[in-house]
Every structure is written in C-alpha cells, then in structure tokens.
C-alpha cells in the first residue's frame, strides 16, 4: 500500500489581501499543496515561518511578493534563507525590474514569477 506523498507546505506573502486570497483560493485547491499561512509583509513572513516551525508546520516554500513595506521581499528572503536553509522562496513581482529580480535571486530566492503568470506556471514553480 503506497502512502500519499507529503504535501508541499506553502506560505503566501503579499501586501494586497485580494492577491493573497486569490492565491490561497487557487493554490489551496491543488493536490499536494497545503497552504499553512499567509503574511502581509516581510516582517510578518519571518514571524510566520518561525511560528509555523514551532508548530511543526514550517513551510517548504514561501511565495514572496517583492514590493512591500516596512520589510520588503528581498530582505525577508535574505533573512528566511539565512535562518532556514530548507525553506525555498519563490519571488513574485508585478513587473520585471531586473535589479530587484537579481537582488531577490542574490538574497537566495530559488526563482521568480510575474504576477501575470498563468496558473500552470505558478503551480510548477511551487512544486519545483
């Protein structure tokens, strides 16, 4: 008897509630992906990763918006990757701003997606 593979635990980070809700709605219905939380900025993201870890639910992947305040996605990515090497970060941005994308990758993001990416690309990025 084969057991179901462990779902990918996902934390969604975006400063726009409607974006978080849309991502939660779509990705939460995908088999093998479990939404474990969300955050509205980089500081909340760090707090959520720590709190979820204490509950045994540390995310495998953080889907991270880059443009947030007071702590942006680049700084949050840097902090998450330095503290939790087993947590992957996928940067999410509204438009290609090469300097910001390169900074996110340098901070440890595994990759990036534009917010207008189609659903299949988003799912593939989380799974990868």
PDB file of C-alpha atoms in Angstrom:
ATOM      1  CA  UNK A   1       0.000   0.000   0.000  1.00  0.00           C
ATOM      2  CA  UNK A   2       1.528   3.306  -1.047  1.00  0.00           C
ATOM      3  CA  UNK A   3       1.063   6.343   1.106  1.00  0.00           C
ATOM      4  CA  UNK A   4       0.222   9.770  -0.212  1.00  0.00           C
ATOM      5  CA  UNK A   5       3.291  11.976  -0.671  1.00  0.00           C
ATOM      6  CA  UNK A   6       3.720  14.664   1.950  1.00  0.00           C
ATOM      7  CA  UNK A   7       2.089  17.854   0.693  1.00  0.00           C
ATOM      8  CA  UNK A   8       4.220  20.899  -0.044  1.00  0.00           C
ATOM      9  CA  UNK A   9       3.607  23.396   2.770  1.00  0.00           C
ATOM     10  CA  UNK A  10       3.222  26.905   1.342  1.00  0.00           C
ATOM     11  CA  UNK A  11       3.276  30.354   2.947  1.00  0.00           C
ATOM     12  CA  UNK A  12       1.837  33.195   0.833  1.00  0.00           C
ATOM     13  CA  UNK A  13       3.296  36.676   1.371  1.00  0.00           C
ATOM     14  CA  UNK A  14       1.802  39.733  -0.338  1.00  0.00           C
ATOM     15  CA  UNK A  15       0.744  43.143   0.926  1.00  0.00           C
ATOM     16  CA  UNK A  16      -2.510  43.013  -1.063  1.00  0.00           C
ATOM     17  CA  UNK A  17      -5.207  40.974   0.653  1.00  0.00           C
ATOM     18  CA  UNK A  18      -7.045  40.267  -2.609  1.00  0.00           C
ATOM     19  CA  UNK A  19      -3.858  38.788  -4.094  1.00  0.00           C
ATOM     20  CA  UNK A  20      -3.303  36.589  -1.026  1.00  0.00           C
ATOM     21  CA  UNK A  21      -6.929  35.429  -1.132  1.00  0.00           C
ATOM     22  CA  UNK A  22      -6.746  34.668  -4.854  1.00  0.00           C
ATOM     23  CA  UNK A  23      -3.519  32.707  -4.467  1.00  0.00           C
ATOM     24  CA  UNK A  24      -4.926  30.873  -1.444  1.00  0.00           C
ATOM     25  CA  UNK A  25      -8.115  30.007  -3.315  1.00  0.00           C
ATOM     26  CA  UNK A  26      -6.327  28.745  -6.399  1.00  0.00           C
ATOM     27  CA  UNK A  27      -3.308  27.021  -4.858  1.00  0.00           C
ATOM     28  CA  UNK A  28      -5.280  25.603  -1.943  1.00  0.00           C
ATOM     29  CA  UNK A  29      -7.314  23.525  -4.373  1.00  0.00           C
ATOM     30  CA  UNK A  30      -4.206  21.984  -5.941  1.00  0.00           C
ATOM     31  CA  UNK A  31      -3.479  18.398  -4.882  1.00  0.00           C
ATOM     32  CA  UNK A  32      -0.231  18.082  -2.968  1.00  0.00           C
ATOM     33  CA  UNK A  33      -0.106  21.729  -1.862  1.00  0.00           C
ATOM     34  CA  UNK A  34      -1.109  22.759   1.656  1.00  0.00           C
ATOM     35  CA  UNK A  35      -1.417  26.470   2.462  1.00  0.00           C
ATOM     36  CA  UNK A  36      -0.051  26.796   6.011  1.00  0.00           C
ATOM     37  CA  UNK A  37      -0.370  30.564   6.321  1.00  0.00           C
ATOM     38  CA  UNK A  38      -0.068  33.992   4.870  1.00  0.00           C
ATOM     39  CA  UNK A  39       1.574  37.299   5.719  1.00  0.00           C
ATOM     40  CA  UNK A  40       1.142  40.898   4.585  1.00  0.00           C
ATOM     41  CA  UNK A  41       4.807  41.971   4.695  1.00  0.00           C
ATOM     42  CA  UNK A  42       8.322  40.684   5.137  1.00  0.00           C
ATOM     43  CA  UNK A  43       8.383  41.088   8.916  1.00  0.00           C
ATOM     44  CA  UNK A  44       5.155  39.090   9.256  1.00  0.00           C
ATOM     45  CA  UNK A  45       6.619  36.470   6.913  1.00  0.00           C
ATOM     46  CA  UNK A  46       9.615  35.962   9.203  1.00  0.00           C
ATOM     47  CA  UNK A  47       7.349  35.750  12.246  1.00  0.00           C
ATOM     48  CA  UNK A  48       5.036  33.260  10.500  1.00  0.00           C
ATOM     49  CA  UNK A  49       7.900  31.000   9.387  1.00  0.00           C
ATOM     50  CA  UNK A  50       9.182  30.912  12.977  1.00  0.00           C
ATOM     51  CA  UNK A  51       5.712  30.322  14.481  1.00  0.00           C
ATOM     52  CA  UNK A  52       4.832  27.646  11.932  1.00  0.00           C
ATOM     53  CA  UNK A  53       8.154  25.918  12.615  1.00  0.00           C
ATOM     54  CA  UNK A  54       7.324  25.806  16.327  1.00  0.00           C
ATOM     55  CA  UNK A  55       4.045  24.078  15.393  1.00  0.00           C
ATOM     56  CA  UNK A  56       5.846  21.547  13.183  1.00  0.00           C
ATOM     57  CA  UNK A  57       4.409  23.195  10.058  1.00  0.00           C
ATOM     58  CA  UNK A  58       7.363  25.179   8.747  1.00  0.00           C
ATOM     59  CA  UNK A  59       6.683  25.949   5.083  1.00  0.00           C
ATOM     60  CA  UNK A  60       8.645  24.204   2.381  1.00  0.00           C
ATOM     61  CA  UNK A  61       8.048  27.135   0.023  1.00  0.00           C
ATOM     62  CA  UNK A  62       7.354  30.821   0.568  1.00  0.00           C
ATOM     63  CA  UNK A  63       5.695  32.648  -2.309  1.00  0.00           C
ATOM     64  CA  UNK A  64       7.099  36.145  -1.689  1.00  0.00           C
ATOM     65  CA  UNK A  65       5.976  39.471  -3.122  1.00  0.00           C
ATOM     66  CA  UNK A  66       8.974  41.774  -3.590  1.00  0.00           C
ATOM     67  CA  UNK A  67       7.307  45.181  -3.162  1.00  0.00           C
ATOM     68  CA  UNK A  68       6.183  45.538   0.470  1.00  0.00           C
ATOM     69  CA  UNK A  69       6.811  47.801   3.418  1.00  0.00           C
ATOM     70  CA  UNK A  70       8.230  48.128   6.014  1.00  0.00           C
ATOM     71  CA  UNK A  71      10.289  44.981   5.236  1.00  0.00           C
ATOM     72  CA  UNK A  72      10.374  44.158   1.526  1.00  0.00           C
ATOM     73  CA  UNK A  73      10.513  40.729  -0.050  1.00  0.00           C
ATOM     74  CA  UNK A  74      14.225  40.906  -0.794  1.00  0.00           C
ATOM     75  CA  UNK A  75      15.212  41.492   2.827  1.00  0.00           C
ATOM     76  CA  UNK A  76      12.689  38.900   4.047  1.00  0.00           C
ATOM     77  CA  UNK A  77      14.065  36.382   1.544  1.00  0.00           C
ATOM     78  CA  UNK A  78      17.609  37.037   2.742  1.00  0.00           C
ATOM     79  CA  UNK A  79      16.560  36.532   6.388  1.00  0.00           C
ATOM     80  CA  UNK A  80      14.483  33.410   5.738  1.00  0.00           C
ATOM     81  CA  UNK A  81      17.195  31.762   3.644  1.00  0.00           C
ATOM     82  CA  UNK A  82      19.907  32.579   6.215  1.00  0.00           C
ATOM     83  CA  UNK A  83      17.850  31.133   9.103  1.00  0.00           C
ATOM     84  CA  UNK A  84      16.060  28.268   7.340  1.00  0.00           C
ATOM     85  CA  UNK A  85      18.128  26.695   4.571  1.00  0.00           C
ATOM     86  CA  UNK A  86      15.387  24.107   3.985  1.00  0.00           C
ATOM     87  CA  UNK A  87      12.772  26.760   3.095  1.00  0.00           C
ATOM     88  CA  UNK A  88      12.687  27.750  -0.569  1.00  0.00           C
ATOM     89  CA  UNK A  89      11.493  31.186  -1.658  1.00  0.00           C
ATOM     90  CA  UNK A  90       9.863  31.993  -4.981  1.00  0.00           C
ATOM     91  CA  UNK A  91       9.776  35.734  -5.660  1.00  0.00           C
ATOM     92  CA  UNK A  92       6.553  37.156  -7.036  1.00  0.00           C
ATOM     93  CA  UNK A  93       6.578  40.514  -8.783  1.00  0.00           C
ATOM     94  CA  UNK A  94       4.201  42.662 -10.813  1.00  0.00           C
ATOM     95  CA  UNK A  95       6.726  43.598 -13.464  1.00  0.00           C
ATOM     96  CA  UNK A  96      10.255  42.722 -14.464  1.00  0.00           C
ATOM     97  CA  UNK A  97      12.538  45.133 -12.725  1.00  0.00           C
ATOM     98  CA  UNK A  98      15.851  43.449 -13.403  1.00  0.00           C
ATOM     99  CA  UNK A  99      17.716  44.985 -10.456  1.00  0.00           C
ATOM    100  CA  UNK A 100      15.029  43.825  -7.986  1.00  0.00           C
ATOM    101  CA  UNK A 101      14.799  40.353  -9.511  1.00  0.00           C
ATOM    102  CA  UNK A 102      18.594  39.938  -9.411  1.00  0.00           C
ATOM    103  CA  UNK A 103      18.628  41.198  -5.817  1.00  0.00           C
ATOM    104  CA  UNK A 104      15.974  38.618  -4.864  1.00  0.00           C
ATOM    105  CA  UNK A 105      17.958  35.827  -6.522  1.00  0.00           C
ATOM    106  CA  UNK A 106      21.147  37.033  -4.809  1.00  0.00           C
ATOM    107  CA  UNK A 107      19.239  37.006  -1.492  1.00  0.00           C
ATOM    108  CA  UNK A 108      18.501  33.318  -2.014  1.00  0.00           C
ATOM    109  CA  UNK A 109      15.245  33.112  -3.960  1.00  0.00           C
ATOM    110  CA  UNK A 110      15.052  29.904  -5.975  1.00  0.00           C
ATOM    111  CA  UNK A 111      13.352  31.736  -8.825  1.00  0.00           C
ATOM    112  CA  UNK A 112      10.772  34.345  -9.669  1.00  0.00           C
ATOM    113  CA  UNK A 113       7.411  34.677 -11.346  1.00  0.00           C
ATOM    114  CA  UNK A 114       5.485  37.592 -12.705  1.00  0.00           C
ATOM    115  CA  UNK A 115       2.062  38.065 -11.135  1.00  0.00           C
ATOM    116  CA  UNK A 116       0.509  37.694 -14.571  1.00  0.00           C
ATOM    117  CA  UNK A 117       1.977  34.184 -14.978  1.00  0.00           C
ATOM    118  CA  UNK A 118      -0.595  31.586 -15.883  1.00  0.00           C
ATOM    119  CA  UNK A 119      -1.857  29.120 -13.301  1.00  0.00           C
ATOM    120  CA  UNK A 120       0.194  26.187 -14.582  1.00  0.00           C
ATOM    121  CA  UNK A 121       3.425  28.190 -14.276  1.00  0.00           C
ATOM    122  CA  UNK A 122       2.581  29.158 -10.703  1.00  0.00           C
ATOM    123  CA  UNK A 123       1.867  25.575  -9.671  1.00  0.00           C
ATOM    124  CA  UNK A 124       5.016  24.334 -11.431  1.00  0.00           C
ATOM    125  CA  UNK A 125       7.144  26.933  -9.616  1.00  0.00           C
ATOM    126  CA  UNK A 126       5.769  25.924  -6.209  1.00  0.00           C
ATOM    127  CA  UNK A 127       6.297  22.236  -6.958  1.00  0.00           C
ATOM    128  CA  UNK A 128       9.822  22.783  -8.298  1.00  0.00           C
TER     129      UNK A 128
END
